[in-house]
Short mmCIF file of C-alpha atoms in Angstrom, two decimals:
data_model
loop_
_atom_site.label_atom_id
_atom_site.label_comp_id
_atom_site.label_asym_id
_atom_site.label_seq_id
_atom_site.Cartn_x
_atom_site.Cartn_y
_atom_site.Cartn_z
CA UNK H 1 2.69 -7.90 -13.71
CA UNK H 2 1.95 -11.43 -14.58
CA UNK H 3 5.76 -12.39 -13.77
CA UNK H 4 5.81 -10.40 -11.04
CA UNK H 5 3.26 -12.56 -9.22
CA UNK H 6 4.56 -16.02 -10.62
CA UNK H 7 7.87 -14.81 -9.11
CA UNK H 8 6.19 -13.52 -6.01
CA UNK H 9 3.73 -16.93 -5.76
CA UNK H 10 6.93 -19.02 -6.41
CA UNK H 11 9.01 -17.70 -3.67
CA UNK H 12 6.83 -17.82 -1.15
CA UNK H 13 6.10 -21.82 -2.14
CA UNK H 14 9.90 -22.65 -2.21
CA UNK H 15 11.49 -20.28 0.14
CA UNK H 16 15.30 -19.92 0.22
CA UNK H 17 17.22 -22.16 2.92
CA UNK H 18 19.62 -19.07 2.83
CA UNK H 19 16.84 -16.43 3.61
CA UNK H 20 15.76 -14.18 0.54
CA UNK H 21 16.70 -10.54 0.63
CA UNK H 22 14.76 -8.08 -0.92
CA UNK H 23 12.05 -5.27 -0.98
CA UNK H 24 12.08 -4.99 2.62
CA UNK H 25 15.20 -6.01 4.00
CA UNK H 26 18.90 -4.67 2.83
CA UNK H 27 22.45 -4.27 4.04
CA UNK H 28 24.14 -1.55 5.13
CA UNK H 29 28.08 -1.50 4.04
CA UNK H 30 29.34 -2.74 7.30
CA UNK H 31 26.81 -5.70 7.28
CA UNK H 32 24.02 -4.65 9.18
CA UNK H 33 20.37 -5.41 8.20
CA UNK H 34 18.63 -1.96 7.48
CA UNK H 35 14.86 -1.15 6.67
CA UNK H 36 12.64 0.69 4.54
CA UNK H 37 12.39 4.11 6.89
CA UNK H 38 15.86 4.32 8.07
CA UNK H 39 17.83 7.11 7.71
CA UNK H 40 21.07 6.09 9.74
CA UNK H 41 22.62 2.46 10.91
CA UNK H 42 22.41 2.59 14.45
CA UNK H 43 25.71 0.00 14.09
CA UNK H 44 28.25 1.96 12.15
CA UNK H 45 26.62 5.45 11.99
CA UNK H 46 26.52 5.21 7.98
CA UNK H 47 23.87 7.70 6.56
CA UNK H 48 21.37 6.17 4.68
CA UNK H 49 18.63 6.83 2.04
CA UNK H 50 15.78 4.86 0.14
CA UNK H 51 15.77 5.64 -3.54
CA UNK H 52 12.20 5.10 -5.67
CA UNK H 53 12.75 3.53 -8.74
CA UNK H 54 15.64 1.33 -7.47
CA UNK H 55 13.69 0.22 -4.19
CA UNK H 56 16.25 0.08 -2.24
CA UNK H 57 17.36 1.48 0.97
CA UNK H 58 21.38 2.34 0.94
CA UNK H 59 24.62 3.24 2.54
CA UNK H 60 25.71 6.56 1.37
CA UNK H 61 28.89 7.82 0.29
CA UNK H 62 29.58 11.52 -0.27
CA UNK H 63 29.99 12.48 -3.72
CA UNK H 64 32.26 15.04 -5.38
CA UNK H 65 29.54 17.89 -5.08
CA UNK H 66 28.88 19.24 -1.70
CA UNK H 67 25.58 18.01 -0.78
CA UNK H 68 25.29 15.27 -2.98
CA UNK H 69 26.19 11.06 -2.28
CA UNK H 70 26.36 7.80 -3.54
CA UNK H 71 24.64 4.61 -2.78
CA UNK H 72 27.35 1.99 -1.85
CA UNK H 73 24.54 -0.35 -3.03
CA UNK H 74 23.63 0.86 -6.20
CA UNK H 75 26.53 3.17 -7.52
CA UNK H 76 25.25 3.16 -11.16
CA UNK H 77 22.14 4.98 -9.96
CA UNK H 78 24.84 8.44 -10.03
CA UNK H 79 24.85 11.13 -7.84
CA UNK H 80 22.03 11.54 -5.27
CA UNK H 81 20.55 14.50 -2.67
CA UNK H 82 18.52 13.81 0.46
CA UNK H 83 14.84 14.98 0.32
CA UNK H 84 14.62 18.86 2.07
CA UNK H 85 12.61 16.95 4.59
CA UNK H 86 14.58 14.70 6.35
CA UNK H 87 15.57 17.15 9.49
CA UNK H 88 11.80 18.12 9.60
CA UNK H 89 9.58 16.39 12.16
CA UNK H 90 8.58 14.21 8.70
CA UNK H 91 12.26 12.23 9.09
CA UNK H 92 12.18 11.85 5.04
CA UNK H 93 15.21 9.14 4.22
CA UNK H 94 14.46 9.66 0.26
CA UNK H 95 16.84 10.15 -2.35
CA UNK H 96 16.42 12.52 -5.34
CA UNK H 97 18.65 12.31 -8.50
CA UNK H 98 20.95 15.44 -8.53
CA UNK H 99 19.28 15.72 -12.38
CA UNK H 100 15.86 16.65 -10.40
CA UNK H 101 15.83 19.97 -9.07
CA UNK H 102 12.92 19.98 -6.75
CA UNK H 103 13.98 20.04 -3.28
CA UNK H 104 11.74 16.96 -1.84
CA UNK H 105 11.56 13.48 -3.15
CA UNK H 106 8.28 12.12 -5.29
CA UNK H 107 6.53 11.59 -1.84
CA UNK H 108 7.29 14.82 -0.39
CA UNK H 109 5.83 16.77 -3.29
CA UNK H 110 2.57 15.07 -3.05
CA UNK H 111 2.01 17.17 -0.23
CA UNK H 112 0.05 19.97 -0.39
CA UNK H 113 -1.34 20.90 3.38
CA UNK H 114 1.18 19.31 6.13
CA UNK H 115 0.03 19.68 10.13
CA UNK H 116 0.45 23.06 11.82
CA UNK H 117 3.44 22.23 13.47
CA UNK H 118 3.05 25.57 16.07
CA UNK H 119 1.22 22.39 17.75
CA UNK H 120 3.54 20.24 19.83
CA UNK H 121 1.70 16.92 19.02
CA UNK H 122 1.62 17.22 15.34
CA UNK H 123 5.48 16.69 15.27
CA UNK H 124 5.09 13.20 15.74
CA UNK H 125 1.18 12.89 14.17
CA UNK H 126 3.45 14.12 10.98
CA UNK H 127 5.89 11.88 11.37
CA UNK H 128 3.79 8.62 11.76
CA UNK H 129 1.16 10.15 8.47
CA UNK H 130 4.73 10.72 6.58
CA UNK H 131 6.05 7.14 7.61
CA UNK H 132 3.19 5.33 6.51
CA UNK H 133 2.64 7.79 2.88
CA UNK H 134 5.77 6.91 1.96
CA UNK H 135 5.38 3.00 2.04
CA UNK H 136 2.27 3.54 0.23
CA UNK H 137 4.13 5.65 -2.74
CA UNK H 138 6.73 3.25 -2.99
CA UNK H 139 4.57 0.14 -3.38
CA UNK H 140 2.48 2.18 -6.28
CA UNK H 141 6.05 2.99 -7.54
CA UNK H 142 6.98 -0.17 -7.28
CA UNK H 143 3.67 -1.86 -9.20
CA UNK H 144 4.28 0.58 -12.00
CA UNK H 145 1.67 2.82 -11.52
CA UNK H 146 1.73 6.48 -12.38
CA UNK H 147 2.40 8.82 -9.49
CA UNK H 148 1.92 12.71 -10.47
CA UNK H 149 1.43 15.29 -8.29
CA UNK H 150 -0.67 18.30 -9.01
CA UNK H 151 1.68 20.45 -8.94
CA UNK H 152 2.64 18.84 -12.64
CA UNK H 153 -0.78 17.95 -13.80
CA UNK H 154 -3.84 19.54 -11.66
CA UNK H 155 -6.54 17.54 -13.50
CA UNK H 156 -5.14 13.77 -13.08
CA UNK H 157 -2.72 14.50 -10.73
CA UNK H 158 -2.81 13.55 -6.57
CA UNK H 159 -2.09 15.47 -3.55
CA UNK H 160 -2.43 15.14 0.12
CA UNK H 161 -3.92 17.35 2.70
CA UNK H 162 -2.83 16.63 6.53
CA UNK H 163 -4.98 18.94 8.55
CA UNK H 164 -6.41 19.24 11.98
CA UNK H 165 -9.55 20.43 13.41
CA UNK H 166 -10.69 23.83 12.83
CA UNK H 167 -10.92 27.19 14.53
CA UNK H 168 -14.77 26.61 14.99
CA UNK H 169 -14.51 23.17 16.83
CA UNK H 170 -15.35 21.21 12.73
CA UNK H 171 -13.03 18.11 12.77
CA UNK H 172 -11.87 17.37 8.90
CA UNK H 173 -13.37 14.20 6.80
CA UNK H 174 -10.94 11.86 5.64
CA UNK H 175 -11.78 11.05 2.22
CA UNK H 176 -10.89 11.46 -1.72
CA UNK H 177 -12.10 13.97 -4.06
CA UNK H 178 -10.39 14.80 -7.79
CA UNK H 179 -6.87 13.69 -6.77
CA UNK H 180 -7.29 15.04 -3.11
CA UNK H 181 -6.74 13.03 -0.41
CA UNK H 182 -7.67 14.62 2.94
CA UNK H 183 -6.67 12.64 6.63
CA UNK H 184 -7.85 13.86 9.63
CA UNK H 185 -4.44 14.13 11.46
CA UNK H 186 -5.66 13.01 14.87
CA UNK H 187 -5.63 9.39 13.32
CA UNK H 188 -2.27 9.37 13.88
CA UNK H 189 -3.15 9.71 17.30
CA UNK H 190 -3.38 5.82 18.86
CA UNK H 191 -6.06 6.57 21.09
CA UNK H 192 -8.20 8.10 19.43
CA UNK H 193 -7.66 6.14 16.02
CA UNK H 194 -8.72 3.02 18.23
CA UNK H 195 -11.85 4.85 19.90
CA UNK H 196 -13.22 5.56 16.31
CA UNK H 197 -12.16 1.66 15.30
CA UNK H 198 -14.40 0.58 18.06
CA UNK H 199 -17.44 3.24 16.99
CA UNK H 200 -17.14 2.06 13.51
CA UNK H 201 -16.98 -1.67 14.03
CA UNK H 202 -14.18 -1.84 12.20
CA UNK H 203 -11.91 -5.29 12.96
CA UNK H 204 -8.61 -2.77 12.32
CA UNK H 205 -7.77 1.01 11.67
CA UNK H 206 -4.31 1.82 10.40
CA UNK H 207 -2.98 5.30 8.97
CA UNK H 208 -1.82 2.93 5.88
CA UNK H 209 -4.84 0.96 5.68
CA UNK H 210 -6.79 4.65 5.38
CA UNK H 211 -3.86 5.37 2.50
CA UNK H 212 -4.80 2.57 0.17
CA UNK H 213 -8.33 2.55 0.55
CA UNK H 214 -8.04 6.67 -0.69
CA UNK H 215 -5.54 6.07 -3.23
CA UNK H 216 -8.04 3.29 -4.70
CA UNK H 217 -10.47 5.85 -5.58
CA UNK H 218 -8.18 8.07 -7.16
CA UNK H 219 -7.51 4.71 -9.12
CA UNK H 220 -10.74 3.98 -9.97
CA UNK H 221 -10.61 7.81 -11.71
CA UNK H 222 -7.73 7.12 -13.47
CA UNK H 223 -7.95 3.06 -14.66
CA UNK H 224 -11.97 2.67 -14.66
CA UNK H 225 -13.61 5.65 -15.32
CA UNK H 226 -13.85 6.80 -19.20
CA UNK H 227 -12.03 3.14 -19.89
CA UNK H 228 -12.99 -0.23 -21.17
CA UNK H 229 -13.27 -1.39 -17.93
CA UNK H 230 -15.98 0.66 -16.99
CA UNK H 231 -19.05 -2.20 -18.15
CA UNK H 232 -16.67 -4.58 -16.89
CA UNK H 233 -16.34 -3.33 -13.31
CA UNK H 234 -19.81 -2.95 -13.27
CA UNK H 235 -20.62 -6.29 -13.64
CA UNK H 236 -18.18 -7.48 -11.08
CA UNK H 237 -18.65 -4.76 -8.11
CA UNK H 238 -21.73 -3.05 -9.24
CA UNK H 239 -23.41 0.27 -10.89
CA UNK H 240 -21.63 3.11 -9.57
CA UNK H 241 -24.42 5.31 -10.81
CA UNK H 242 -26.20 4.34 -7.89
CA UNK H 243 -26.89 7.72 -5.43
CA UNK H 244 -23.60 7.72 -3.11
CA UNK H 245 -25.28 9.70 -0.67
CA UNK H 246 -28.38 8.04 -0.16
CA UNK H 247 -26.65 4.63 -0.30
CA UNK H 248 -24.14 6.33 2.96
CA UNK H 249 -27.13 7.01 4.55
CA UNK H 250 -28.78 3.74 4.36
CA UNK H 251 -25.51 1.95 5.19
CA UNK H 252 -25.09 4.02 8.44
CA UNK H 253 -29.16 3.66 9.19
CA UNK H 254 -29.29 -0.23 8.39
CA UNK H 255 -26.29 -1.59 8.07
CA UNK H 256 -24.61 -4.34 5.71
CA UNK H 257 -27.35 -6.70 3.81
CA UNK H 258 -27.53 -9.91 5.64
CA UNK H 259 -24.70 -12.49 4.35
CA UNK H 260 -22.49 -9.31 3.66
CA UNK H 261 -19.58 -12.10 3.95
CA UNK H 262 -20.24 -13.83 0.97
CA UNK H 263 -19.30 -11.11 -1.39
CA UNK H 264 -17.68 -8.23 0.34
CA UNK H 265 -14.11 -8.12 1.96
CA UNK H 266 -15.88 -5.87 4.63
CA UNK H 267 -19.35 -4.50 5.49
CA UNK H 268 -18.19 -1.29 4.23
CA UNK H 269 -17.60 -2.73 0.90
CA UNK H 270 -21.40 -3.26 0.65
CA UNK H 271 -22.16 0.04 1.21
CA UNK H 272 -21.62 1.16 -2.75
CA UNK H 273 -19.32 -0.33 -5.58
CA UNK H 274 -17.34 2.79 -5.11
CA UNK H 275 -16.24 1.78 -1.67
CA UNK H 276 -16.43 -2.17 -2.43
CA UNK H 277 -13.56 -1.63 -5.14
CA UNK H 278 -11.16 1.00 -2.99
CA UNK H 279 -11.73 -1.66 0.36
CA UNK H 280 -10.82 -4.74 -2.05
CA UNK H 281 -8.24 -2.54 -3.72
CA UNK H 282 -6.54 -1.53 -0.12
CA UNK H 283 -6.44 -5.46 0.41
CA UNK H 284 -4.59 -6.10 -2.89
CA UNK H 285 -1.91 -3.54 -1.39
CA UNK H 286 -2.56 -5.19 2.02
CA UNK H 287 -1.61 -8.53 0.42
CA UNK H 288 1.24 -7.65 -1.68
CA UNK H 289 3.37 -5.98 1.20
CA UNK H 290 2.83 -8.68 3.78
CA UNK H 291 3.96 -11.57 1.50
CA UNK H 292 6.85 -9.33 0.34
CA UNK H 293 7.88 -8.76 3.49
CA UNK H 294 7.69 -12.04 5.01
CA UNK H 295 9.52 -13.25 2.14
CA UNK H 296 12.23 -10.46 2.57
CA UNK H 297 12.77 -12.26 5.98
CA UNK H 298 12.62 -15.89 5.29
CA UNK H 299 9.00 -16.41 6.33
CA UNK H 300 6.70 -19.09 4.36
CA UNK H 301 3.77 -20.88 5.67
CA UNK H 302 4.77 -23.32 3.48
CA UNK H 303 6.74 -24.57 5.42
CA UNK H 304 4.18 -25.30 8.50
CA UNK H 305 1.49 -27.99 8.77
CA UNK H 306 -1.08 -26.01 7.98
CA UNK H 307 -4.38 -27.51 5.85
CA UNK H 308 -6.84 -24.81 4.10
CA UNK H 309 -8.78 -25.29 1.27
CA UNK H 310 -7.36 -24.04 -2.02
CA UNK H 311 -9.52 -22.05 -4.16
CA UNK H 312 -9.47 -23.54 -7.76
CA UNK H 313 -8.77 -21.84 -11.25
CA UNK H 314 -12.23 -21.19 -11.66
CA UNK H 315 -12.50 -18.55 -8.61
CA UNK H 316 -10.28 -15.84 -10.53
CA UNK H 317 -12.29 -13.46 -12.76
CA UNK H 318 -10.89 -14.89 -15.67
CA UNK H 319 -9.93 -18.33 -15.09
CA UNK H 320 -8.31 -18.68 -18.93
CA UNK H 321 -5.95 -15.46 -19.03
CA UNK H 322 -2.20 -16.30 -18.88
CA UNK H 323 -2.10 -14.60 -14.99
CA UNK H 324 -4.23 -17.12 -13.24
CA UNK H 325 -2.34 -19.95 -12.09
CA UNK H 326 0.55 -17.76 -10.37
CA UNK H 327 -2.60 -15.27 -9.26
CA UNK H 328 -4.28 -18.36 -7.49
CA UNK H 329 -1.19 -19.69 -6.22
CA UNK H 330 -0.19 -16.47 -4.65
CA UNK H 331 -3.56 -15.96 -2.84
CA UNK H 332 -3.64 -19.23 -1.70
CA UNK H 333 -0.03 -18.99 -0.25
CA UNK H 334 -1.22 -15.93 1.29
CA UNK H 335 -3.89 -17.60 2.86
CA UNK H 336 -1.88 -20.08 4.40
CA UNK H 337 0.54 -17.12 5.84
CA UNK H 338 -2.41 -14.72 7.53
CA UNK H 339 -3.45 -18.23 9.20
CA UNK H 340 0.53 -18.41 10.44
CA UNK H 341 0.53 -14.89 11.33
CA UNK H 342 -2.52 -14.83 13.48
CA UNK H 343 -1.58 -17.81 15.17
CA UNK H 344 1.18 -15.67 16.07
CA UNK H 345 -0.42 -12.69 16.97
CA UNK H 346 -2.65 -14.96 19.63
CA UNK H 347 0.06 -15.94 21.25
CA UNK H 348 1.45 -12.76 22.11
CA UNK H 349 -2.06 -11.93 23.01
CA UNK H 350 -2.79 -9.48 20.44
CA UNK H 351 -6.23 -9.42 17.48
CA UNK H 352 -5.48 -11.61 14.70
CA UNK H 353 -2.90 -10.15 12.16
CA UNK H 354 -5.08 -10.50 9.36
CA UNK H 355 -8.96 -10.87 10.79
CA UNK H 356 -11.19 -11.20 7.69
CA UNK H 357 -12.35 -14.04 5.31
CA UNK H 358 -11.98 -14.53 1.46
CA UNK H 359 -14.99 -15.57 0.15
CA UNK H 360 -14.61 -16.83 -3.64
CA UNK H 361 -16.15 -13.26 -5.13
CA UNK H 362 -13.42 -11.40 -3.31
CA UNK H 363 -10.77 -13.34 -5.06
CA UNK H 364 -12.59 -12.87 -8.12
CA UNK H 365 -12.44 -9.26 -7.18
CA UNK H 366 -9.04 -9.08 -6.26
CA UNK H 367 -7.65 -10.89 -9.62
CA UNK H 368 -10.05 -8.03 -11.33
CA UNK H 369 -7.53 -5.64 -9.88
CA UNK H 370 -4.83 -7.50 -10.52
CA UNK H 371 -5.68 -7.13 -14.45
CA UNK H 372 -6.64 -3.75 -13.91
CA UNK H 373 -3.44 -2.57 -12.94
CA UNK H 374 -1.37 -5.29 -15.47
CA UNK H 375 -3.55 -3.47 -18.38
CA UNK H 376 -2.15 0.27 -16.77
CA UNK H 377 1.23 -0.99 -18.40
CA UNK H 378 3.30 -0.44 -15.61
CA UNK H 379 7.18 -1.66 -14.57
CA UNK H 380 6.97 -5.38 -13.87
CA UNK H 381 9.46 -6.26 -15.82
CA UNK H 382 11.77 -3.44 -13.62
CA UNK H 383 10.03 -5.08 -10.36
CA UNK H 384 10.56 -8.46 -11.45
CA UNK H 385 14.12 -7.88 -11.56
CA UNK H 386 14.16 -6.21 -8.41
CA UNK H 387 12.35 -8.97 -6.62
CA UNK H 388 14.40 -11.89 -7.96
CA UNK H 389 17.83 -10.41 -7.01
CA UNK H 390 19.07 -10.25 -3.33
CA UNK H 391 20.55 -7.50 -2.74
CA UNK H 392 24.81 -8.10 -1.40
#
């Protein structure tokens, strides 16, 4: 993990003059640039898949067995099927080795309630949920962290109910319990997604954003809980002991402590430790796939004329471990970058891009994380090599 963000920090300093390719962006065989939730290249009519692992998004060939292809990109990953869900309303473009006999890819299977699709609307509310699931399992993929459905381990594993309001009028809770994560599927609906943003004071509300703040709790069960970094965490976000409910109410009743903003990435985050780590750890992910993807299309704010002040070595959590200085350099590229991108976003007359702050205890926070999920052992040496080579 270390590499992976000295490579990361790196790029984005010294972009290529040629454009770097990678994580985001690909080729299809007859040239054309393809993305992460195609399924076909609108130029040549080439099918097309995404295969975890590999990260990356492919031209297919067919293979010798019926049903089965290869990836004109990566032809040593063998023989491949498409997940049993891409002619659903879920428009799955994931591979699955032929050696794995399950009939949907590793995001599919997480899946344990989908929408009731007898309801015209859902078709797309599934398709948006699915779109923005599958980014989310194959940046955890990606990062090396352990993705197991329940259907292979009920105690640790994770699963995903997409459900809708019920018979008696009760509208679902979208939240995280034992390896269950629950959405509410009208938030794929736009309009009503941005009503609740405005209720909530919330400065944005994305079906991802809701994905990574869920999937940080079922993190914090799995790398915090039971572990060394229990007393640890503690001292950085807080005793989770504390009574969640009463400290809900009293968020809802009072709202944030006053200067909220020196500590906390949001005024939820204040409401308890449990919800201050899975907001900070949805900006990690937040983070990660912006820079990624700007770099996967040539973007650096590097190169702009832009002055912010740099936070120093002694912001991170642990100034002295070997991550730091590519940690630090990477969040204060990224800094730089959100100021390009709202500047961009204002002139098209849209919210800032990226409208929060970093005080210095959220980057202490964040680089917590960071070590968190470098201690979980992971595949960085597998991403690093991804990341560093373009893709023809």
């Amino acid at each position: 993990m270390y590499r992976y963000f000295e490579n990361i920090s790196s790029r984005i300093a010294t972009p290529s003059e040629q454009g770097a390719r990678h994580s985001s962006v690909w080729d299809c065989q007859c040239g054309q640039s393809i993305f992460f939730n195609n399924s076909l290249c609108l130029a040549c009519e080439h099918a097309l898949g995404y295969l975890p692992g590999f990260n990356v998004v492919s031209s297919l060939g067919e293979a010798e067995q019926t049903g089965t292809w290869y990836l004109d990109a990566a032809p040593e990953a063998g023989p491949v099927r498409r997940c049993a869900n891409l002619d659903t309303p879920a428009a799955c473009n994931w591979l699955i080795p032929v050696s794995d006999h399950n009939p949907l890819c590793a995001a599919c299977r997480l899946n344990r309630t989908i929408p009731d699709l007898s309801i015209p609307e859902n078709h797309e509310h599934w398709r948006k949920v699915e779109a923005a699931k599958r980014r989310l399992v194959a940046q955890l993929i990606n990062l090396g962290l352990k993705v197991i459905p329940k259907t292979e381990d009920e105690a640790r594993g994770l699963c995903f109910d997409f459900v809708g309001t019920a018979v008696d009028g009760t509208a679902p809770t979208t939240g995280h319990a034992n390896g269950l994560i629950t959405l509410d599927i009208s938030e794929a609906d736009d309009a009503h997604r941005e009503q609740v943003r405005q209720q909530m004071h919330e400065p944005y509300r994305t079906l991802l954003g809701h994905f990574r703040h869920e999937v940080g709790h079922y993190y914090w069960d799995r790398l915090i809980a039971g572990t060394p970094w229990l007393e640890k965490f503690r001292a950085v976000f807080g005793d989770e002991q504390a009574d969640y409910g009463q400290a809900l109410s009293c968020h809802y009743e009072q709202g944030p402590p006053a200067g909220w903003e020196e500590r906390h990435v949001s005024s939820y985050a204040t409401m308890h430790p449990w919800e201050d780590w899975a907001e900070t750890w949805a900006h990690y992910l937040h983070m990660m796939d912006a820079v990624d993807t700007a770099l996967g299309f040539g973007m650096s704010a590097r190169r702009m004329e832009l002055t912010y002040p740099r936070f120093p070595l002694q912001t991170l959590y642990d100034p002295t471990h070997e991550s730091g200085a590519a940690f630090l350099a990477f969040v204060n590229n990224w800094i730089e970058l959100a100021g390009m991108l709202n500047e961009l976003s204002r002139a098209m007359g849209q919210p800032d891009f990226y409208p929060f702050v970093l005080p210095p205890a959220v980057i202490a926070k964040l680089h917590f994380i960071h070590l968190v999920i470098q201690d979980a052992g992971g595949r960085a040496d597998d991403v690093l090599q991804v990341e560093a080579t373009p893709t023809a």
